[in-house]
Amino acid sequence: LRKGLGGVIFFAKDVQSENQVKSQIKNYKKLALIPPFISIDQEGGRVERTEALYPRRLSAKFAYEKGCEFLKSQSEEISRELADLGFNLNFAPCVDVNTNPKNPIIGERAFSSVPDDVIQGAKIFIESSRNNSVIPCIKHYPGHGDADSDSHFKLPKISLSMKEMEEQHIKPFKVLIENSIEMVMVAHLHCTCFDEGVIPTSLSKKAIAYLREELGYEGVVITDDMNMKGVQAFGSLEACVMAIKAGVDMFIFRSSDETTLKLIDELVDVVEKDDELIDMVNKSYERIIGLKKGRGLI
């Protein structure tokens, strides 16, 4: 943080008591060279990190099925709690359309298997986040809902046509980008509609170009956890370089161990010797700082 790290992410093991979290966040902000994103994955239900503090809530699917008022009330509670603890970024909601019943990772985390229902549920969650000064981040572009494997353990392959992807899975991203979403998380997926060769969408120039050019997205693009097996086969340093060249702005690394800190130094060395990478990093910096200024973090 003293060197300008952009943010930190909390997992369940990092959340033990309200005082501990608030104190830790206060310390991070004091140490940071640039005001950081203080982030968490708090979707409700299966993906919650505050189980030591609060009762577990319903997953997106079941909350949405109980009606929009219930979902709004639950989303408000989640966002208020995060804001009170000191979080300013939530990696939620999932806007995946859960079209594959055998999907091992999305399932009830998706609002629905119908794109328009996903959009409606996501808009409610996003509005509640914004109302409580928590930045929402939609995930997992271009849509993890048709996958039949978990990108934590391997790189899923999605062989849908571009037309099928656009009509089913990309549609929520398109609509929410039109509604000025602040941040988009890119998944580690091999989508053949973008690349016949095996390249995760998180590292794919074609996938990120589609996001920027076809969907007109000008905000911050962040990867899913770079420690996941779905991307690790490319090697951490090479994967980061590929992602920067593709147009990604930020990376998630779940650990700040010596390996990760060494990787940051190695990446800086590579970037400083490459004019293209320097240009891409500067553009990313402007997007990141623009979001932080726009949301009053700076």
PDB file of N, CA, C and O in Angstrom, residues 29 34-35 128 137 152 155 163 233 246 253 261 268:
ATOM      1  N   LYS A  29      -5.943   2.472   5.191  1.00  0.00           N
ATOM      2  CA  LYS A  29      -6.123   3.805   4.603  1.00  0.00           C
ATOM      3  C   LYS A  29      -5.012   4.759   5.035  1.00  0.00           C
ATOM      4  O   LYS A  29      -4.567   5.602   4.259  1.00  0.00           O
ATOM      5  N   ILE A  34      -2.049   5.994  -2.137  1.00  0.00           N
ATOM      6  CA  ILE A  34      -3.259   6.446  -2.837  1.00  0.00           C
ATOM      7  C   ILE A  34      -4.447   5.795  -2.133  1.00  0.00           C
ATOM      8  O   ILE A  34      -4.396   4.601  -1.824  1.00  0.00           O
ATOM      9  N   PRO A  35      -5.526   6.547  -1.850  1.00  0.00           N
ATOM     10  CA  PRO A  35      -6.681   5.925  -1.183  1.00  0.00           C
ATOM     11  C   PRO A  35      -7.100   4.633  -1.893  1.00  0.00           C
ATOM     12  O   PRO A  35      -7.356   4.647  -3.106  1.00  0.00           O
ATOM     13  N   SER A 128     -28.912  -0.303  -4.588  1.00  0.00           N
ATOM     14  CA  SER A 128     -28.710  -0.360  -3.142  1.00  0.00           C
ATOM     15  C   SER A 128     -27.248  -0.109  -2.787  1.00  0.00           C
ATOM     16  O   SER A 128     -26.946   0.579  -1.812  1.00  0.00           O
ATOM     17  N   CYS A 137     -19.526  -4.038  -8.632  1.00  0.00           N
ATOM     18  CA  CYS A 137     -18.737  -4.580  -9.738  1.00  0.00           C
ATOM     19  C   CYS A 137     -19.494  -5.777 -10.296  1.00  0.00           C
ATOM     20  O   CYS A 137     -19.726  -6.752  -9.582  1.00  0.00           O
ATOM     21  N   HIS A 152     -11.871 -22.062 -10.780  1.00  0.00           N
ATOM     22  CA  HIS A 152     -10.914 -22.153  -9.681  1.00  0.00           C
ATOM     23  C   HIS A 152      -9.964 -23.342  -9.899  1.00  0.00           C
ATOM     24  O   HIS A 152      -8.837 -23.335  -9.395  1.00  0.00           O
ATOM     25  N   LEU A 155      -9.641 -24.364 -16.681  1.00  0.00           N
ATOM     26  CA  LEU A 155     -10.175 -23.337 -17.578  1.00  0.00           C
ATOM     27  C   LEU A 155     -11.411 -23.883 -18.281  1.00  0.00           C
ATOM     28  O   LEU A 155     -11.316 -24.757 -19.136  1.00  0.00           O
ATOM     29  N   LYS A 163     -23.732 -15.116 -31.470  1.00  0.00           N
ATOM     30  CA  LYS A 163     -25.157 -14.766 -31.387  1.00  0.00           C
ATOM     31  C   LYS A 163     -25.763 -15.301 -30.087  1.00  0.00           C
ATOM     32  O   LYS A 163     -26.482 -14.578 -29.378  1.00  0.00           O
ATOM     33  N   ALA A 233      -2.045 -21.628 -15.712  1.00  0.00           N
ATOM     34  CA  ALA A 233      -1.256 -22.391 -16.692  1.00  0.00           C
ATOM     35  C   ALA A 233      -0.425 -21.479 -17.591  1.00  0.00           C
ATOM     36  O   ALA A 233       0.559 -21.917 -18.192  1.00  0.00           O
ATOM     37  N   ALA A 246      -4.181  -6.644 -23.344  1.00  0.00           N
ATOM     38  CA  ALA A 246      -5.575  -6.829 -23.782  1.00  0.00           C
ATOM     39  C   ALA A 246      -6.470  -5.666 -23.371  1.00  0.00           C
ATOM     40  O   ALA A 246      -7.517  -5.440 -23.989  1.00  0.00           O
ATOM     41  N   PHE A 253      -5.356 -10.587  -6.705  1.00  0.00           N
ATOM     42  CA  PHE A 253      -4.541 -11.680  -6.171  1.00  0.00           C
ATOM     43  C   PHE A 253      -4.986 -11.882  -4.729  1.00  0.00           C
ATOM     44  O   PHE A 253      -4.921 -10.958  -3.929  1.00  0.00           O
ATOM     45  N   LEU A 261       4.282 -10.429  -4.096  1.00  0.00           N
ATOM     46  CA  LEU A 261       5.039  -9.178  -4.008  1.00  0.00           C
ATOM     47  C   LEU A 261       6.215  -9.188  -4.986  1.00  0.00           C
ATOM     48  O   LEU A 261       6.510  -8.173  -5.629  1.00  0.00           O
ATOM     49  N   VAL A 268       6.645  -4.692 -12.870  1.00  0.00           N
ATOM     50  CA  VAL A 268       7.097  -3.299 -13.027  1.00  0.00           C
ATOM     51  C   VAL A 268       8.330  -3.247 -13.932  1.00  0.00           C
ATOM     52  O   VAL A 268       8.422  -2.404 -14.838  1.00  0.00           O
TER      53      VAL A 268
END
